[in-house]
Coordinates of C-alpha atoms (C1' of nucleotides) in Angstrom, one line a residue:
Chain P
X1 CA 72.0 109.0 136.0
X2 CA 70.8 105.3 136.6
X3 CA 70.1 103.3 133.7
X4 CA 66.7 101.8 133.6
X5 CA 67.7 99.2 131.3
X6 CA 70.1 98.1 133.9
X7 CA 66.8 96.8 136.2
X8 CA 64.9 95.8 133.5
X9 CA 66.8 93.1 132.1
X10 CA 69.3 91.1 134.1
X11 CA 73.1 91.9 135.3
X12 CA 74.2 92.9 131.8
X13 CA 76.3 96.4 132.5
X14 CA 77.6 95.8 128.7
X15 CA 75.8 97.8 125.9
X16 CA 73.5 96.0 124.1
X17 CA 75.0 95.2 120.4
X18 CA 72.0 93.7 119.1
X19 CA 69.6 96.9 120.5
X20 CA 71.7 99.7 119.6
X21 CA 72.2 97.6 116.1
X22 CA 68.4 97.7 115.9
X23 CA 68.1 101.3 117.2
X24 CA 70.7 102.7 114.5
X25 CA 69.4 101.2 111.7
X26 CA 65.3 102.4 112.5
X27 CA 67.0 106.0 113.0
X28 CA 69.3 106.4 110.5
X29 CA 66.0 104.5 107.6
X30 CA 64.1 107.3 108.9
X31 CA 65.6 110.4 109.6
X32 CA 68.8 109.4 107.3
X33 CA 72.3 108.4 107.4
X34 CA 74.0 111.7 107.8
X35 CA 71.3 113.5 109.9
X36 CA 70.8 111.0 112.9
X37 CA 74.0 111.8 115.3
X38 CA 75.1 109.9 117.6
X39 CA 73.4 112.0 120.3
X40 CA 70.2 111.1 119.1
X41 CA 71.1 107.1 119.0
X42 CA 72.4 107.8 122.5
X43 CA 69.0 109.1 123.3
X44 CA 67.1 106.4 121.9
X45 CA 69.3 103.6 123.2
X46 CA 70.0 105.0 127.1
X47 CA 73.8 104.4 126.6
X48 CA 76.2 107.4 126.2
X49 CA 77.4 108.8 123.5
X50 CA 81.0 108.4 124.9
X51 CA 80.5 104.3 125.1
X52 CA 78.7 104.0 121.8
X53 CA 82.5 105.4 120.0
X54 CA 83.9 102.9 122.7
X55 CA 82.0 99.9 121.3
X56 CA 81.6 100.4 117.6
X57 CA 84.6 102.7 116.9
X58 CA 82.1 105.0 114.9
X59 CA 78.5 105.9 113.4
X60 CA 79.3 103.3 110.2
X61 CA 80.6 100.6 112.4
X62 CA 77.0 100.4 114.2
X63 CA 75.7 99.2 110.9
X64 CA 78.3 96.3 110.6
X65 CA 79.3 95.5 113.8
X66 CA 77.6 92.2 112.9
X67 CA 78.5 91.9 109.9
X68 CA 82.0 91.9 111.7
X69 CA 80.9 89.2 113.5
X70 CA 79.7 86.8 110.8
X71 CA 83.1 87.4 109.4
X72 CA 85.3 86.2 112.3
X73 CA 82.8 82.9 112.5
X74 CA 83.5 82.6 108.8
X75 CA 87.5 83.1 109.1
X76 CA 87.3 80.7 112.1
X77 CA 85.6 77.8 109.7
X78 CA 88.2 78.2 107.2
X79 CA 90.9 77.9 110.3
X80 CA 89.0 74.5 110.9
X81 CA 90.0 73.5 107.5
X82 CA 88.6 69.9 107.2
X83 CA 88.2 68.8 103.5
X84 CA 89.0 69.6 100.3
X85 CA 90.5 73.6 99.8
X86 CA 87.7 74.3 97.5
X87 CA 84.9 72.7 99.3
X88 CA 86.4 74.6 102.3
X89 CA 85.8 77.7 100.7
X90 CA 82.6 77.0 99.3
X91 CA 81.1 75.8 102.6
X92 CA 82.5 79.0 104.2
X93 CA 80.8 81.4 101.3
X94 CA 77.8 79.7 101.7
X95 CA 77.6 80.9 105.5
X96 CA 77.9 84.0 104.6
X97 CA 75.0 84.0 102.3
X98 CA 73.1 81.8 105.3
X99 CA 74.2 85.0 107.6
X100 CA 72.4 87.5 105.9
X101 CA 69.5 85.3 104.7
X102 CA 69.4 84.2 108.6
X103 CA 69.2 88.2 109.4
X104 CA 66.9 90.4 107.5
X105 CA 65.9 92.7 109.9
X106 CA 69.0 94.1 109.7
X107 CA 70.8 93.2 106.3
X108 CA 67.6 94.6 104.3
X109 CA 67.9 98.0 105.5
X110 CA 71.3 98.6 105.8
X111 CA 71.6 97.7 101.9
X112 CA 68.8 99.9 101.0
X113 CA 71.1 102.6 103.3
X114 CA 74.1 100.6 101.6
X115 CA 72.7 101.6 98.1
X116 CA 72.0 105.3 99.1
X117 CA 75.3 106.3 100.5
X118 CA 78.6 106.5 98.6
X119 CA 80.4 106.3 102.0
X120 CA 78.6 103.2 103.1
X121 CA 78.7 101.6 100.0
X122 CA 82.4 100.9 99.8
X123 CA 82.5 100.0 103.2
X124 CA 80.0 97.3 102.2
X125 CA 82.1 96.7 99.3
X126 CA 85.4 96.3 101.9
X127 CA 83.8 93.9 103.8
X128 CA 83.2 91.7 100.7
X129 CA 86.9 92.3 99.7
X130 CA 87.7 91.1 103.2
X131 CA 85.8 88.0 102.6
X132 CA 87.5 87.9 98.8
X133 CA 91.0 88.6 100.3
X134 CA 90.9 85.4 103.2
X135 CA 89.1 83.2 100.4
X136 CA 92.4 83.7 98.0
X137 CA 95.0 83.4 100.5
X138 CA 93.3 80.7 101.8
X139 CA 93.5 78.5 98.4
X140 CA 96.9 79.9 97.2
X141 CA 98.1 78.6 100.1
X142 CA 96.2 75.0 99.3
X143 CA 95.3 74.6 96.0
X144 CA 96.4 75.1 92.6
X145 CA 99.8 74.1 90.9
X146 CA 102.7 75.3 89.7
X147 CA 104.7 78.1 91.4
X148 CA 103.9 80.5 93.6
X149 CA 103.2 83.2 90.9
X150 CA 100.1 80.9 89.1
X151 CA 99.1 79.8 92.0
X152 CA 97.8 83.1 93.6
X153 CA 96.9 84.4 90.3
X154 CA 94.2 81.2 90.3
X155 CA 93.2 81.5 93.6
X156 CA 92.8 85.2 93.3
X157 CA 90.7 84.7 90.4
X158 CA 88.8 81.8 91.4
X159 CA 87.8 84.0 95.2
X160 CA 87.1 86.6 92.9
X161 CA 85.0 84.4 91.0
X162 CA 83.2 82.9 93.7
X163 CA 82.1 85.9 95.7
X164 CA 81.0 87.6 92.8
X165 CA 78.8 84.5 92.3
X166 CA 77.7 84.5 95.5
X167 CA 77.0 88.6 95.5
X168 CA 75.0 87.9 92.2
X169 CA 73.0 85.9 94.3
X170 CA 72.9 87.8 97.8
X171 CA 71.5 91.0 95.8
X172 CA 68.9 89.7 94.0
X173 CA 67.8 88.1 97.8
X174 CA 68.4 91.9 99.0
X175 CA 66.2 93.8 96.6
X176 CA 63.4 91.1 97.3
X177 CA 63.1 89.9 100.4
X178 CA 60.0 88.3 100.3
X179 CA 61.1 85.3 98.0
X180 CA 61.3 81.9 99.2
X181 CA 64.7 80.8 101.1
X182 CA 64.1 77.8 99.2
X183 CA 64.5 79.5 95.9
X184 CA 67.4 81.4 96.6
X185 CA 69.1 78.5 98.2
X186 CA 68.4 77.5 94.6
X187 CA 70.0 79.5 92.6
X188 CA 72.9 80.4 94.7
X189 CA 73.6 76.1 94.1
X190 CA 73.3 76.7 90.4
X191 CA 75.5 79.8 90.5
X192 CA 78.2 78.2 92.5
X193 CA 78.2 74.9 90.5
X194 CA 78.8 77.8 87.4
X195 CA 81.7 78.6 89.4
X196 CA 83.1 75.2 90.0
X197 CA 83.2 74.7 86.4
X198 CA 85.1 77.7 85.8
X199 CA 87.3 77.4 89.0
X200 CA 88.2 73.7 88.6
X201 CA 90.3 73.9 85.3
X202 CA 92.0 77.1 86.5
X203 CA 93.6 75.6 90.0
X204 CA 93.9 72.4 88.8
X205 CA 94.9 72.1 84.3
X206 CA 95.7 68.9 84.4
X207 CA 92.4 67.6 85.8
X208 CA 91.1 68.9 82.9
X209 CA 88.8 66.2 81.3
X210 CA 90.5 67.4 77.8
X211 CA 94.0 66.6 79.1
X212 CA 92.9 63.1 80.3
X213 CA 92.0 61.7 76.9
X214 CA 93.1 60.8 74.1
X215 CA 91.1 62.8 71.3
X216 CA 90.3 62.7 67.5
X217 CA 89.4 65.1 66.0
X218 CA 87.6 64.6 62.8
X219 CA 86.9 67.0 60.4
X220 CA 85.1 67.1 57.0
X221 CA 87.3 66.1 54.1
X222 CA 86.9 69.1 51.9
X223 CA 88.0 71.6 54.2
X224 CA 91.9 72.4 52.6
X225 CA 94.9 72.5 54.4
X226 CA 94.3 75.7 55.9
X227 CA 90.8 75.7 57.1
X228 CA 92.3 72.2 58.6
X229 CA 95.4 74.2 60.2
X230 CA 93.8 77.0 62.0
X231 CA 90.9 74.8 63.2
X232 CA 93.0 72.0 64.4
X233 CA 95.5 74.9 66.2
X234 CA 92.4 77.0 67.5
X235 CA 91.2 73.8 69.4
X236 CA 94.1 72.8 70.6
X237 CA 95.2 76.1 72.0
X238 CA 90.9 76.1 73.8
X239 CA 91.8 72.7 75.1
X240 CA 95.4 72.3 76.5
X241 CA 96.6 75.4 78.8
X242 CA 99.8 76.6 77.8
X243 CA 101.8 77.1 81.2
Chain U
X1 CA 96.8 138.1 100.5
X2 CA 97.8 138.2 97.1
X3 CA 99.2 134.7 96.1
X4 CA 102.5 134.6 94.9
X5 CA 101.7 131.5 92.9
X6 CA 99.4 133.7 90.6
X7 CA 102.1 135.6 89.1
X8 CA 104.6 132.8 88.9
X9 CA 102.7 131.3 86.7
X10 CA 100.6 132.2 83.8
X11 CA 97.1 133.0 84.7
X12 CA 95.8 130.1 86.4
X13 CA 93.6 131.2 89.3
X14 CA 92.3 127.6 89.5
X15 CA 93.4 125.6 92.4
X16 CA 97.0 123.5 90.8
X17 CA 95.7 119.9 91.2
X18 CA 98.3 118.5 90.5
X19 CA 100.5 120.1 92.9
X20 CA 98.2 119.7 95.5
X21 CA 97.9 116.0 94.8
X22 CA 101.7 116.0 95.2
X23 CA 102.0 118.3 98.0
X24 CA 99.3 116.0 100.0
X25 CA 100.9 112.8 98.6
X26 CA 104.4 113.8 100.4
X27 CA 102.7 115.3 103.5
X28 CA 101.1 111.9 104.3
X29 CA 103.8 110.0 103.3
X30 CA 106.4 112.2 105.9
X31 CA 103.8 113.3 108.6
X32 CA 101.3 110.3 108.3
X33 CA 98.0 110.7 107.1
X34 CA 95.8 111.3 110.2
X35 CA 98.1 113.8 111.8
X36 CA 98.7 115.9 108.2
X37 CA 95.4 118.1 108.9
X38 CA 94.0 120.3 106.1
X39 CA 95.6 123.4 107.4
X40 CA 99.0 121.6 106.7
X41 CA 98.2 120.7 102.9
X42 CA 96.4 124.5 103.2
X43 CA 99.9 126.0 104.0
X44 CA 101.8 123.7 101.7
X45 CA 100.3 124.6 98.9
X46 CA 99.1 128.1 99.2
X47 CA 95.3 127.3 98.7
X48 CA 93.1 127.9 101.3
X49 CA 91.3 125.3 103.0
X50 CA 88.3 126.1 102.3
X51 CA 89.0 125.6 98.5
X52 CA 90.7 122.3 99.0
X53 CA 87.7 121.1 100.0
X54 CA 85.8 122.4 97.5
X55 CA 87.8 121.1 94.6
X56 CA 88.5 117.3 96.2
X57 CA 85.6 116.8 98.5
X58 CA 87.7 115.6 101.4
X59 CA 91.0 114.4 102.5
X60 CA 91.0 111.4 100.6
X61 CA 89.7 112.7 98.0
X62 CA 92.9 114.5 97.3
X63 CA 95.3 111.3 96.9
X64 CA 92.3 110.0 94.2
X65 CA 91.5 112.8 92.5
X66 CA 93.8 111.9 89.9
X67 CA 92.5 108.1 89.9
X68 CA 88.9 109.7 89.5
X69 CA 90.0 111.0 85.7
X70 CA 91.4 107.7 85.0
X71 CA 88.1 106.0 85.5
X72 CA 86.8 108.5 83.7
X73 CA 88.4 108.4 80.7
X74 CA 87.9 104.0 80.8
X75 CA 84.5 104.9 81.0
X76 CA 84.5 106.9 78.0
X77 CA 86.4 104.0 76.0
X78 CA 83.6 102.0 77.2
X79 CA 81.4 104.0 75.5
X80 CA 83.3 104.3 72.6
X81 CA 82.5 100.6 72.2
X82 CA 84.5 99.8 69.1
X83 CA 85.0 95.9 68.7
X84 CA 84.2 92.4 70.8
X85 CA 82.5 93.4 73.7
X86 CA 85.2 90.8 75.7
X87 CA 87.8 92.7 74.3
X88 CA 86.8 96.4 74.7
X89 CA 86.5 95.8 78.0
X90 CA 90.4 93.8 78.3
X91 CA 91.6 97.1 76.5
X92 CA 90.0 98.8 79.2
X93 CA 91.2 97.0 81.8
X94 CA 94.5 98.0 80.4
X95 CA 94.4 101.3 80.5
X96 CA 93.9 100.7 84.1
X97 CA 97.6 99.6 84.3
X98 CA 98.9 101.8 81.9
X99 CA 97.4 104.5 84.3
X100 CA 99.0 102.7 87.4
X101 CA 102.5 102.2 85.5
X102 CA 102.5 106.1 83.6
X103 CA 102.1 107.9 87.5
X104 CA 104.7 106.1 89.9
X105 CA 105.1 109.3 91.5
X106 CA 101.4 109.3 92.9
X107 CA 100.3 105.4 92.7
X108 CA 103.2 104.1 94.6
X109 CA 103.2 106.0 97.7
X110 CA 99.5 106.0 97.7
X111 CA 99.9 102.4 97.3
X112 CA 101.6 102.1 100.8
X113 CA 99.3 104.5 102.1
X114 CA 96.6 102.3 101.5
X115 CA 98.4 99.4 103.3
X116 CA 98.5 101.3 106.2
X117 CA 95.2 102.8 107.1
X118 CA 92.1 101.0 106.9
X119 CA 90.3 104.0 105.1
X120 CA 92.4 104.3 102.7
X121 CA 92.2 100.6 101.7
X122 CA 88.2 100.8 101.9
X123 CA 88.8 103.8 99.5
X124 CA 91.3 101.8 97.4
X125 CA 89.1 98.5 96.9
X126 CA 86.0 100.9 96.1
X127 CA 87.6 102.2 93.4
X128 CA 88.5 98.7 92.2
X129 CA 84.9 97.9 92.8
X130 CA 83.7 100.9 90.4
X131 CA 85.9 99.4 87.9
X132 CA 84.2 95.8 88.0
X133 CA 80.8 97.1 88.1
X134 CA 81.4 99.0 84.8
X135 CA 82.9 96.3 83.2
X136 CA 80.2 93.6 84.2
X137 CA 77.4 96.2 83.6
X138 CA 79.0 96.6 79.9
X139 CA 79.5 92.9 79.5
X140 CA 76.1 92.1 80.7
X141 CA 74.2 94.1 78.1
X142 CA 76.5 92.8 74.9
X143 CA 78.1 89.1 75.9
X144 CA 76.7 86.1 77.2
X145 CA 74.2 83.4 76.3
X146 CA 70.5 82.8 77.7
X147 CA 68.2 84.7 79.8
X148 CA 69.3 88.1 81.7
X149 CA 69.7 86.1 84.9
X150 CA 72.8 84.0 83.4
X151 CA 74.4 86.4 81.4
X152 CA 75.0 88.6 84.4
X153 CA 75.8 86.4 86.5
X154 CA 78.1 85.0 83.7
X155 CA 79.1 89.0 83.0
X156 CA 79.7 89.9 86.8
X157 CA 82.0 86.8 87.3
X158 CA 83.9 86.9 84.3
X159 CA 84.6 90.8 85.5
X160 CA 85.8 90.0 88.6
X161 CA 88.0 87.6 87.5
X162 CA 89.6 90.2 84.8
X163 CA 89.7 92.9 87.9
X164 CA 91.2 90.0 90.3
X165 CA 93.7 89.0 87.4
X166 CA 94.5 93.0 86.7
X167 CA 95.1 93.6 90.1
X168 CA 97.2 90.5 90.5
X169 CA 100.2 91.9 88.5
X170 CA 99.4 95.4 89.2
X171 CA 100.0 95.0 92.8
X172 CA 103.4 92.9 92.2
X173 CA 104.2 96.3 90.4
X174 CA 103.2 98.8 93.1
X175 CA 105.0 96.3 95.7
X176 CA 108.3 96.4 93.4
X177 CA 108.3 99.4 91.5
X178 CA 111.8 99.4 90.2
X179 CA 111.7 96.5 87.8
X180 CA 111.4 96.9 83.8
X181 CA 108.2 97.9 82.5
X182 CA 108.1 95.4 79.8
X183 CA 108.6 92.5 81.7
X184 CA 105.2 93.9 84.0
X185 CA 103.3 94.0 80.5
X186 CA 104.4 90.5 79.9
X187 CA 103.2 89.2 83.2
X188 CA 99.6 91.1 83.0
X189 CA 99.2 89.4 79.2
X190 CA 100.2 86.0 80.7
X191 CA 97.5 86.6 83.1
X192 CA 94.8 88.0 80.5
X193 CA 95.0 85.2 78.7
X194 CA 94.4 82.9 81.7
X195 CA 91.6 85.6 82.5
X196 CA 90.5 85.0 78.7
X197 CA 90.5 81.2 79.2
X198 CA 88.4 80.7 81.9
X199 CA 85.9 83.7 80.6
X200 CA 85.4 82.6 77.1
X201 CA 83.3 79.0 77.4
X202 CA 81.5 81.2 80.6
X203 CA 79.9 83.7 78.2
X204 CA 79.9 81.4 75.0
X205 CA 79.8 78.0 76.1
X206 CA 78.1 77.0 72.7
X207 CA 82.0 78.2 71.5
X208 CA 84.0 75.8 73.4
X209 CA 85.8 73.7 71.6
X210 CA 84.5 70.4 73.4
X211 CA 81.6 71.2 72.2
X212 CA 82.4 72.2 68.3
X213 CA 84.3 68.8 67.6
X214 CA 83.3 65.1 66.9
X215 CA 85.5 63.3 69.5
X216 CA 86.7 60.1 70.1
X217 CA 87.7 58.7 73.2
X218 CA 90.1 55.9 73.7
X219 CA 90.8 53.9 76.4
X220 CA 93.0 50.6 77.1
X221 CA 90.7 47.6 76.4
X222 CA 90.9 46.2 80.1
X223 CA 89.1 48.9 81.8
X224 CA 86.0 46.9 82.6
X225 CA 82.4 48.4 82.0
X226 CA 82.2 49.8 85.4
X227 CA 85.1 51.8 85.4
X228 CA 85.0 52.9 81.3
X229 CA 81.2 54.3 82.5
X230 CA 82.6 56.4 84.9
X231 CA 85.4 57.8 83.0
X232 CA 83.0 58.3 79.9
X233 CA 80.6 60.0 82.0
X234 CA 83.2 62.0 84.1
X235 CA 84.5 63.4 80.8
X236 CA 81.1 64.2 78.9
X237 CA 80.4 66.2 82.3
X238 CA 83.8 67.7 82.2
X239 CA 83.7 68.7 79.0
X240 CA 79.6 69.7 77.9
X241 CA 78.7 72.7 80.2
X242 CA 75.0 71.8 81.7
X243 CA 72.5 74.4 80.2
Chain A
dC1 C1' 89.9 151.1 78.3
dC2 C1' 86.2 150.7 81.6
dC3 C1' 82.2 148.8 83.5
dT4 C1' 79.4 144.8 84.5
dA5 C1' 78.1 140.0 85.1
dT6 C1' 79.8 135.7 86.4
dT7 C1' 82.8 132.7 88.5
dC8 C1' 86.3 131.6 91.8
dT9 C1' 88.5 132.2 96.1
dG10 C1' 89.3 132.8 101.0
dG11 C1' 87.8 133.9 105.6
dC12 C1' 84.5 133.0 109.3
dA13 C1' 81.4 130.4 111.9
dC14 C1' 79.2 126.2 113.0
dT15 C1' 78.0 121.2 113.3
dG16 C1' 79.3 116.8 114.4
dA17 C1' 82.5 112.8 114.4
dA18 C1' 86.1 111.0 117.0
dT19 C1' 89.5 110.8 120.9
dG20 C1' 91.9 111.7 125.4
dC21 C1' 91.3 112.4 130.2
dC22 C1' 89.3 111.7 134.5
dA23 C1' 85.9 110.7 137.9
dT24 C1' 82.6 107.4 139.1
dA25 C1' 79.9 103.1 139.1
dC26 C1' 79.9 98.3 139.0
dA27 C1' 81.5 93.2 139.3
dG28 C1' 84.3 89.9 141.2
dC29 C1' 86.9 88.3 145.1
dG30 C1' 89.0 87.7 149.4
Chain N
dC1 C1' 82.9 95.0 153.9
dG2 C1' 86.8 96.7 151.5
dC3 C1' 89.9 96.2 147.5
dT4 C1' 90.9 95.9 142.6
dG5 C1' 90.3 95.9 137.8
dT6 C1' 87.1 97.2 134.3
dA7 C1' 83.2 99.5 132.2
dT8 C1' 80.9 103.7 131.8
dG9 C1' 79.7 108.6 131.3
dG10 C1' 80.8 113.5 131.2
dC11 C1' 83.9 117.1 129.6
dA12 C1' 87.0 119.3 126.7
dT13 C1' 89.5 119.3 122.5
dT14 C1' 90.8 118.5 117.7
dC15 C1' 89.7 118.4 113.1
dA16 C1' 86.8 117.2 108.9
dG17 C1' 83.3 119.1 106.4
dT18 C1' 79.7 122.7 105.1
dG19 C1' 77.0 127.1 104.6
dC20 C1' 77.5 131.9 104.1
dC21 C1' 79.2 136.1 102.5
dA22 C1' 82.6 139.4 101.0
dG23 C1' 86.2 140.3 97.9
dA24 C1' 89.3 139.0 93.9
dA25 C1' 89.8 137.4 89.3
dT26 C1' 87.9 136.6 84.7
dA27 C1' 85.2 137.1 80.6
dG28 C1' 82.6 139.9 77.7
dG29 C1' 80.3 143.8 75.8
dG30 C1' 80.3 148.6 75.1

DNA sequence: CCCTATTCTGGCACTGAATGCCATACAGCG
DNA sequence: CGCTGTATGGCATTCAGTGCCAGAATAGGG
């Protein structure tokens, strides 16, 4: 059979990502996940059912091919690796939040499907892990201080920290879409400066503004030598980080 | 066919879960998981195929059915909700581990499993993913300071730092088995507490210790006002969180 | 002890995802 | 135009997963 799509647009004898993308997604919102086969986003899209496994692998992988995508370009900035670790991985979170923000027509919809499917849920959930997994190594292997043991404990935490910030941020863009960029651009600064707070004492102790100074602690003059004790040893232990 | 299994052993005419789970565990682990097909487990075991699936769901299913009842059985100490919301939820979080460290026999070879195929590890982090949402859901409603907005955000990334922190040592167990149990629980409370540290000023920044004392800074008399300005400012940013 | 209602189990058939195999169509190149 | 490597599509097959139904086991009341 000849393809129409072949003379209608150009050389191109690959399949079309972006239109079977498209395709899937209108299919599987309105008929449903599980009942749209690949037959019938075969049929809709003029390529076989044979190349469509070829491409994507399988029926989920449709949904996140590009999401596969926005992943390698993110890996690749972190390869780049031009200023400071953190500030590295920031940058690199934040174009992953600019990748869905830059791509509603798909992102929408396939989180609505996201949030009705078990199945594609933790796949959506794997891809953030993926994201979570590169971010750690990526610091353990940069920041933080002593041995190898805290070190990937903090940058574990601190990835963990950061894309949980950034999700915070991505699903409250998901659920409505219509908001200004602006103000999510907004929000997702203020929850990633919450993070860097957080994040800065935990790869780096001795940067701790606490450590730096020399403190005095002044208390009233009634209190009694135990009040004075257990306040004085409760601050200390808040303030100075024991390992 | 009568089963043999039924008059081996008491009455049971349920389906053995916990044989299956073992049977499937060392099917995959010999034949790999792909090529052991439900027939296999089927014949292994004595229960039909068809019943397999009705008791686990699917394949998977059957090396985390056990994982399922742990979750469970968090969830219900969750509920309980006896004490500090921060540390019913670290008690939870080690039950996790104590449900890890009390099966070797299932969570280690699943543990390689889940290296190995892709699924699996989708499967894995899911479940990981369950256990964060929970916590952050719990911490949301009971911790934190301000409006809705910051206290989940506050309660979401103070749980995935206590999952990332959890999984942290767990893994180093499931990675090296063999090595004392006590000296795992020491690690995972050295890690807690880092977990603690970092989550505490998060949800009660009004409670950090900065904040609670009158302080006084001293610095060598020849700084110059420039430069005493800047430190004096670094440290009151350092040290006050913003809102 | 028997009979009945309910639940559990196993066999059978069927759908559809996923993969291997092979023939064919296409693109690039001499 | 002919040759070569690659992309595609059709076909057949395996296997996960599900609905259906008949038969076995269990509980419970007489």
């Amino acid at each position: 059979m000849v393809r129409e799509r072949s003379g209608a647009r150009g050389a191109s004898v690959r399949v079309p990502t972006r239109e079977v993308v498209l395709a899937a997604v209108r299919l599987f919102t309105e008929g449903g996940f599980e009942t749209t086969t690949m037959d019938d986003i075969a049929a809709a899209t003029g390529v076989s059912r044979r190349s469509l496994f070829r491409r994507f692998g399988s029926k989920e992988d449709i949904l996140f091919a590009e999401h596969d995508e926005l992943f390698a370009s993110v890996s690749r900035h972190l390869e780049a690796d031009s200023g400071e670790p953190l500030d590295v991985v920031f940058a690199a979170a934040r174009l992953v939040l600019q990748g869905y923000l830059s791509d509603p027509e798909v992102t929408v919809p396939r989180y609505h499907l996201v949030r009705a499917h078990p199945r594609l849920r933790d796949r959506e959930v794997a891809m953030t892990a993926r994201y979570q997994a590169a971010f750690s190594r990526y610091l353990a292997a940069r920041e933080g201080e002593g041995g190898p043991e805290e070190r990937s404990l903090a940058a574990g935490v601190t990835a963990a920290a950061l894309i949980s910030a950034h999700n915070h941020v991505l699903r409250s863009w998901l659920r409505h879409p219509g908001q200004e960029t602006r103000e999510v651009w907004t929000r997702y600064d203020s929850a990633m400066e919450f993070v860097r707070r957080a994040a800065g004492p935990m790869l780096h102790p001795a940067d701790d503004p606490v450590r730096d100074r020399v403190m005095v602690a002044v208390y009233p003059a009634d209190l009694g030598r135990e009040e004075l004790l257990r306040r004085l040893s409760a601050a200390v232990d808040g303030a100075v980080p024991r390992h």
